[in-house]
Amino acid sequence: MSAAGAILRKALLRAANSQGLGRLVRRHGMRLGASRWVAGETLAEVDEVLRRINAHGLGAATALFDASVSGQAEAQAQVREYQAAIRHIAAAGLDAYVGIKLSHLGLGFDDRDAAFENTAAIVRDAAANGQFVRIEMEQSRHVEDTLAVYRRLRQRGLDNCGLVLQSYVRRSEADLDRLLPLTPNVRLVKGAYLEPANVAYPDKRDTDAAYMRMLETALRSSSFTAIATHDDTLIAYAIRLACDLQIPPERIAFEMLYGVRERAQRELAHRGYRVIVAAPYGPDWFPYLTRRLAERPANLAFFLRNAIRG
Ligand code: FDA
């Protein structure tokens, strides 16, 4: 990424925290092009998108967008929303799973026990419905507690859950090594948040190199590896590596985001790989949108062109 691109990325990721801008964009943004990446604001809206994804022969994942949750009553409302999504997926027979954010469930208000109990309630409910749940990874301040919750779940025998590791976070390689005795189901991503250089690699090349190393470790030793990237070089590398290591196809999937590189998603599926498209939903989609715009300046240009045409 160029120096100008890096500055733009930082500015956009900072803008993700602006409540005023968020309100403004939320009011008009769907009409102006946000719907290309934002699957919907409600479960009913995302249901249509998940069905369309499945109709193309692709698996799906959904999740709730970032939400500011400041106490247990709000966290329990999030638990109910996640459970509704899980039960809906099971009842409708969709090929989909739910991702959850622990900041919604207790970590956002520094209550680790609440985060564990709320997460366990969701994972148990998912197990009763024959479903898998993935714990997503958020800002680096939540990494330690997120890993601790995952470990506790596994110690309690709740095995229908997996997690996400971000290759831009310097500690992630060591975290993956420490998780291996649990043979985790892991999604590898580069990482989407604005982090200081002592926590996350500022240079994309370091992030990509770490991704490749972590991919090899995960393929060799995890129960399942979700290769979540739109990066052609990493996808080609993963295909070669999985072939060299003779990883059975049922132990990997390529995961991409709704609205991003749809042709590549379908091409991979045509080549016989399992592809899962992640389509989160909820009313608070502005920070998610800014992260997608930050990843690719052309996306920002698309959005601004629509806004100007109005
Ligand atoms: P990178 O950003 O280097 O892009 C490589 C190439 O892919 C680009 O050159 C472009 O061609 C294409 N591309 C990338 N983003 C694009 C976009 N938005 N629009 C169009 N083209 C694009 N992060 C996190 O911190 N915690 C999490 O839990 C998750 N979960 C998650 C799930 C899934 C299924 C995916 C795909 C991603 C995440 N992420 C995430 C986001 C992830 O960390 C990362 O920010 C994005 O995937 C972008 O990084 P890439 O690996 O795609 O590479």
Coordinates of C-alpha atoms and ligand atoms in Angstrom, one line a residue:
M1 CA 0.0 0.0 0.0
S2 CA 1.3 3.5 -0.9
A3 CA 2.0 6.1 1.8
A4 CA -1.2 8.0 0.6
G5 CA -3.1 4.8 0.8
A6 CA -1.9 4.1 4.3
I7 CA -2.9 7.6 5.5
L8 CA -6.4 7.2 3.9
R9 CA -6.8 3.8 5.6
K10 CA -5.9 5.3 9.0
A11 CA -8.3 8.3 8.4
L12 CA -11.1 5.9 7.5
L13 CA -10.5 3.6 10.4
R14 CA -10.6 6.6 12.7
A15 CA -13.8 7.8 11.1
A16 CA -15.3 4.4 12.1
N17 CA -15.6 5.8 15.7
S18 CA -17.4 9.0 14.7
Q19 CA -21.0 8.7 16.0
G20 CA -22.1 11.9 14.2
L21 CA -20.8 10.7 10.8
G22 CA -22.1 7.2 11.5
R23 CA -25.7 8.6 12.1
L24 CA -25.5 10.6 8.8
V25 CA -24.2 7.7 6.7
R26 CA -26.7 5.3 8.2
R27 CA -29.5 7.6 7.3
H28 CA -28.6 7.7 3.6
G29 CA -25.9 5.1 3.0
M30 CA -27.9 2.0 2.0
R31 CA -29.5 4.0 -0.9
L32 CA -26.0 5.3 -1.9
G33 CA -24.3 2.0 -2.2
A34 CA -23.6 0.6 1.2
S35 CA -26.0 -2.3 0.5
R36 CA -23.2 -3.7 -1.8
W37 CA -21.4 -4.8 1.4
V38 CA -24.1 -4.5 4.1
A39 CA -26.5 -7.5 3.8
G40 CA -29.2 -6.0 5.9
E41 CA -30.3 -4.5 9.2
T42 CA -32.5 -7.3 10.4
L43 CA -32.5 -11.1 10.5
A44 CA -35.3 -11.2 7.9
E45 CA -33.2 -9.1 5.5
V46 CA -30.1 -11.2 6.0
D47 CA -32.1 -14.4 5.6
E48 CA -32.8 -13.4 2.0
V49 CA -29.1 -12.8 1.4
L50 CA -28.0 -16.1 3.0
R51 CA -30.5 -18.0 0.8
R52 CA -29.1 -16.3 -2.3
I53 CA -25.6 -17.2 -1.3
N54 CA -26.6 -20.8 -0.7
A55 CA -28.5 -20.9 -4.1
H56 CA -25.1 -20.2 -5.8
G57 CA -23.7 -23.4 -4.1
L58 CA -21.8 -21.4 -1.4
G59 CA -21.9 -21.7 2.3
A60 CA -22.7 -18.7 4.4
A61 CA -21.8 -17.1 7.7
T62 CA -23.5 -14.3 9.5
A63 CA -22.8 -12.2 12.6
L64 CA -24.0 -9.0 14.2
F65 CA -22.2 -5.7 13.4
D66 CA -20.3 -3.8 16.1
A67 CA -22.6 -2.6 18.8
S68 CA -21.9 -0.6 21.9
V69 CA -23.0 -2.8 24.8
S70 CA -22.5 -1.3 28.2
G71 CA -24.2 -3.7 30.6
Q72 CA -25.6 -7.1 31.2
A73 CA -29.2 -6.3 30.2
E74 CA -27.9 -5.1 26.7
A75 CA -25.6 -8.1 26.5
Q76 CA -28.5 -10.4 27.1
A77 CA -30.5 -8.8 24.3
Q78 CA -27.5 -9.6 22.1
V79 CA -27.5 -13.2 23.4
R80 CA -31.2 -13.4 22.4
E81 CA -30.4 -12.0 18.9
Y82 CA -27.6 -14.5 18.3
Q83 CA -29.8 -17.3 19.5
A84 CA -32.6 -16.2 17.2
A85 CA -30.2 -16.3 14.3
I86 CA -28.9 -19.7 15.2
R87 CA -32.4 -21.1 15.6
H88 CA -33.5 -19.5 12.4
I89 CA -30.6 -21.0 10.4
A90 CA -31.4 -24.5 11.9
A91 CA -35.1 -24.3 11.3
A92 CA -34.7 -23.0 7.7
G93 CA -32.1 -25.6 6.9
L94 CA -29.6 -23.0 5.7
D95 CA -26.0 -23.9 5.0
A96 CA -24.7 -21.2 7.4
Y97 CA -23.2 -20.5 10.8
V98 CA -23.1 -17.6 13.2
G99 CA -20.1 -15.6 14.3
I100 CA -20.2 -13.8 17.7
K101 CA -18.3 -10.8 19.1
L102 CA -17.4 -11.0 22.8
S103 CA -17.5 -7.2 23.2
H104 CA -21.3 -7.7 22.7
L105 CA -21.4 -10.3 25.5
G106 CA -19.4 -8.8 28.4
L107 CA -15.9 -7.8 27.2
G108 CA -17.3 -4.4 26.1
F109 CA -18.0 -3.6 29.8
D110 CA -15.1 -5.5 31.3
D111 CA -17.1 -8.3 32.7
R112 CA -15.2 -11.5 31.8
D113 CA -17.5 -13.9 33.7
A114 CA -20.5 -12.4 31.9
A115 CA -18.7 -12.8 28.6
F116 CA -18.0 -16.4 29.4
E117 CA -21.6 -17.2 30.6
N118 CA -23.3 -15.4 27.8
T119 CA -21.0 -17.1 25.2
A120 CA -21.6 -20.5 26.8
A121 CA -25.3 -20.0 26.6
I122 CA -25.1 -19.3 22.9
V123 CA -22.7 -22.2 22.2
R124 CA -24.9 -24.6 24.1
D125 CA -28.0 -23.4 22.3
A126 CA -26.1 -23.9 19.0
A127 CA -25.1 -27.4 20.0
A128 CA -28.8 -28.2 20.8
N129 CA -29.6 -27.0 17.2
G130 CA -26.7 -28.9 15.6
Q131 CA -24.9 -25.7 14.8
F132 CA -21.3 -24.4 14.9
V133 CA -20.4 -20.9 16.3
R134 CA -17.3 -18.9 15.6
I135 CA -15.9 -16.4 18.1
E136 CA -14.6 -13.4 16.1
M137 CA -11.5 -11.4 17.0
E138 CA -11.9 -7.7 17.6
Q139 CA -9.5 -5.0 18.8
S140 CA -6.3 -6.2 20.4
R141 CA -7.4 -5.1 23.9
H142 CA -9.8 -8.1 23.7
V143 CA -7.4 -10.8 22.4
E144 CA -6.3 -12.2 25.8
D145 CA -9.9 -12.4 27.2
T146 CA -11.3 -13.8 24.0
L147 CA -8.7 -16.6 24.0
A148 CA -9.5 -17.3 27.7
V149 CA -13.2 -17.6 27.0
Y150 CA -12.5 -20.0 24.1
R151 CA -10.3 -22.2 26.3
R152 CA -12.9 -22.3 29.1
L153 CA -15.6 -23.3 26.6
R154 CA -13.4 -26.2 25.3
Q155 CA -12.6 -27.2 28.9
R156 CA -16.3 -27.5 29.5
G157 CA -16.6 -29.8 26.5
L158 CA -18.2 -27.2 24.3
D159 CA -16.5 -28.2 21.1
N160 CA -18.9 -26.8 18.5
C161 CA -17.1 -23.5 18.5
G162 CA -14.0 -22.0 16.8
L163 CA -12.2 -18.7 16.8
V164 CA -10.4 -16.2 14.7
L165 CA -6.7 -15.2 14.7
Q166 CA -5.3 -12.1 13.1
S167 CA -1.9 -12.3 11.4
Y168 CA -1.2 -8.6 11.8
V169 CA -1.2 -9.0 15.6
R170 CA 2.4 -9.8 16.6
R171 CA 1.4 -12.3 19.4
S172 CA -1.0 -14.4 17.1
E173 CA 1.6 -16.9 16.0
A174 CA 2.5 -17.7 19.6
D175 CA -1.3 -17.8 20.4
L176 CA -1.9 -20.3 17.6
D177 CA 1.0 -22.5 18.9
R178 CA -0.5 -22.5 22.4
L179 CA -4.0 -23.4 21.1
L180 CA -2.8 -26.4 19.1
P181 CA -3.3 -28.9 22.0
L182 CA -7.0 -28.1 21.6
T183 CA -6.9 -28.9 17.8
P184 CA -8.9 -25.7 17.3
N185 CA -11.2 -24.8 14.4
V186 CA -9.5 -21.6 13.3
R187 CA -10.3 -18.8 10.9
L188 CA -7.2 -16.9 9.7
V189 CA -7.5 -13.3 8.8
K190 CA -5.1 -10.4 8.3
G191 CA -6.9 -8.1 10.8
A192 CA -9.1 -5.1 10.3
Y193 CA -8.7 -2.6 13.1
L194 CA -6.4 0.4 13.7
E195 CA -3.7 -0.9 16.1
P196 CA -0.4 0.6 17.3
A197 CA 2.9 -0.7 15.8
N198 CA 4.0 -2.4 19.0
V199 CA 0.9 -4.6 18.8
A200 CA 0.3 -5.1 15.1
Y201 CA 2.7 -5.1 12.1
P202 CA 2.4 -1.7 10.3
D203 CA 3.9 -3.2 7.1
K204 CA 1.5 -5.4 5.1
R205 CA 4.5 -7.6 4.0
D206 CA 5.0 -8.7 7.6
T207 CA 1.3 -9.4 8.0
D208 CA 1.3 -11.5 4.8
A209 CA 4.4 -13.4 5.8
A210 CA 2.9 -14.1 9.3
Y211 CA -0.3 -15.3 7.5
M212 CA 1.6 -17.8 5.5
R213 CA 3.5 -19.2 8.5
M214 CA 0.2 -19.4 10.5
L215 CA -1.5 -21.0 7.6
E216 CA 1.0 -23.8 7.5
T217 CA 0.8 -24.3 11.3
A218 CA -3.0 -24.4 11.1
L219 CA -3.2 -26.7 8.2
R220 CA -0.8 -29.2 9.8
S221 CA -2.4 -29.2 13.3
S222 CA -5.8 -27.6 13.6
S223 CA -9.1 -29.5 13.1
F224 CA -10.3 -27.1 10.5
T225 CA -8.8 -24.0 8.8
A226 CA -11.0 -21.2 7.4
I227 CA -8.8 -19.3 5.0
A228 CA -10.5 -15.9 5.2
T229 CA -8.9 -13.6 2.7
H230 CA -9.5 -12.0 -0.7
D231 CA -5.8 -12.0 -1.5
D232 CA -5.1 -14.0 -4.7
T233 CA -1.5 -14.6 -3.7
L234 CA -2.5 -16.1 -0.3
I235 CA -5.3 -18.1 -1.9
A236 CA -2.9 -19.6 -4.4
Y237 CA -0.4 -20.3 -1.7
A238 CA -3.1 -22.0 0.5
I239 CA -4.2 -24.2 -2.4
R240 CA -0.6 -25.3 -3.1
L241 CA 0.2 -25.9 0.6
A242 CA -3.0 -27.9 1.2
C243 CA -2.2 -30.0 -1.8
D244 CA 1.4 -30.6 -0.7
L245 CA 0.3 -31.5 2.9
Q246 CA -2.5 -33.6 1.5
I247 CA -5.1 -31.9 3.6
P248 CA -8.5 -33.5 3.1
P249 CA -10.9 -31.0 1.5
E250 CA -13.3 -31.2 4.4
R251 CA -10.7 -29.6 6.7
I252 CA -10.5 -26.3 4.8
A253 CA -12.8 -23.6 3.5
F254 CA -12.2 -20.3 1.8
E255 CA -14.1 -17.5 3.4
M256 CA -14.8 -14.1 1.9
L257 CA -17.0 -11.2 2.7
Y258 CA -20.4 -10.4 1.1
G259 CA -20.0 -8.0 -1.8
V260 CA -16.2 -8.6 -2.1
R261 CA -14.7 -10.5 -5.1
E262 CA -17.9 -12.4 -5.9
R263 CA -16.5 -13.8 -9.1
A264 CA -13.5 -15.2 -7.3
Q265 CA -15.9 -16.8 -4.7
R266 CA -17.8 -18.6 -7.5
E267 CA -14.6 -19.6 -9.4
L268 CA -13.2 -21.3 -6.3
A269 CA -16.5 -23.1 -5.7
H270 CA -16.5 -24.3 -9.3
R271 CA -13.0 -25.7 -8.8
G272 CA -14.5 -27.8 -6.0
Y273 CA -13.4 -25.8 -2.9
R274 CA -15.7 -25.1 -0.1
V275 CA -16.4 -21.3 -0.1
I276 CA -18.2 -19.5 2.7
V277 CA -19.5 -16.0 2.3
A278 CA -19.8 -13.9 5.5
A279 CA -22.7 -11.5 5.5
P280 CA -23.2 -9.8 8.9
Y281 CA -26.3 -7.7 9.7
G282 CA -27.7 -5.2 12.2
P283 CA -28.4 -1.5 12.5
D284 CA -24.9 -0.4 13.4
W285 CA -23.2 -1.1 10.1
F286 CA -21.2 2.1 9.7
P287 CA -17.9 0.9 11.4
Y288 CA -18.0 -2.3 9.3
L289 CA -18.6 -0.3 6.1
T290 CA -15.6 2.0 6.9
R291 CA -13.3 -1.0 7.4
R292 CA -14.4 -2.3 3.9
L293 CA -13.8 1.1 2.4
A294 CA -10.4 1.3 4.1
E295 CA -9.3 -2.0 2.6
R296 CA -9.7 -0.8 -1.0
P297 CA -9.7 2.8 -2.1
A298 CA -11.7 1.8 -5.2
N299 CA -14.6 0.9 -2.8
L300 CA -14.4 4.4 -1.4
A301 CA -14.5 5.9 -4.9
F302 CA -17.6 3.7 -5.7
F303 CA -19.4 4.9 -2.6
L304 CA -18.5 8.6 -3.1
R305 CA -19.5 8.5 -6.8
N306 CA -23.0 7.2 -5.8
A307 CA -23.2 9.8 -3.0
I308 CA -22.4 12.6 -5.5
R309 CA -24.9 11.3 -8.1
G310 CA -27.3 11.1 -5.1
Ligands
FDA1 P1 -5.9 -7.4 1.6 O1 -6.7 -6.3 2.4 O2 -4.4 -7.3 1.6 O3 -6.5 -7.4 0.2 C1 -6.0 -8.3 -0.8 C2 -6.7 -8.0 -2.1 O4 -8.1 -8.5 -1.9 C3 -6.9 -6.5 -2.5 O5 -5.8 -6.1 -3.3 C4 -8.1 -6.5 -3.2 O6 -7.9 -6.9 -4.6 C5 -9.0 -7.5 -2.5 N1 -9.8 -6.9 -1.5 C6 -9.5 -6.9 -0.2 N2 -10.5 -6.3 0.5 C7 -11.4 -5.9 -0.4 C8 -12.6 -5.2 -0.3 N3 -13.1 -4.8 0.8 N4 -13.3 -4.9 -1.5 C9 -12.8 -5.4 -2.7 N5 -11.6 -6.1 -2.8 C10 -10.9 -6.3 -1.7 N6 -10.9 -9.2 10.7 C11 -10.8 -9.1 12.0 O7 -10.0 -8.4 12.5 N7 -11.5 -10.0 12.8 C12 -12.4 -10.9 12.3 O8 -13.0 -11.7 13.0 C13 -12.5 -10.9 10.9 N8 -13.4 -11.8 10.3 C14 -13.4 -11.9 8.9 C15 -14.1 -12.9 8.3 C16 -14.0 -13.1 6.9 C17 -14.8 -14.2 6.3 C18 -13.2 -12.3 6.1 C19 -13.0 -12.5 4.6 C20 -12.5 -11.3 6.7 C21 -12.6 -11.1 8.1 N9 -11.9 -10.0 8.7 C22 -11.8 -10.0 10.1 C23 -11.3 -9.0 7.9 C24 -9.8 -9.2 7.6 O9 -9.1 -9.0 8.8 C25 -9.3 -8.2 6.6 O10 -9.5 -6.9 7.0 C26 -10.0 -8.3 5.2 O11 -10.3 -9.6 4.9 C27 -9.1 -7.7 4.1 O12 -7.9 -8.4 4.0 P2 -7.5 -9.5 2.9 O13 -7.0 -10.7 3.5 O14 -8.7 -9.6 2.0 O15 -6.3 -8.8 2.2

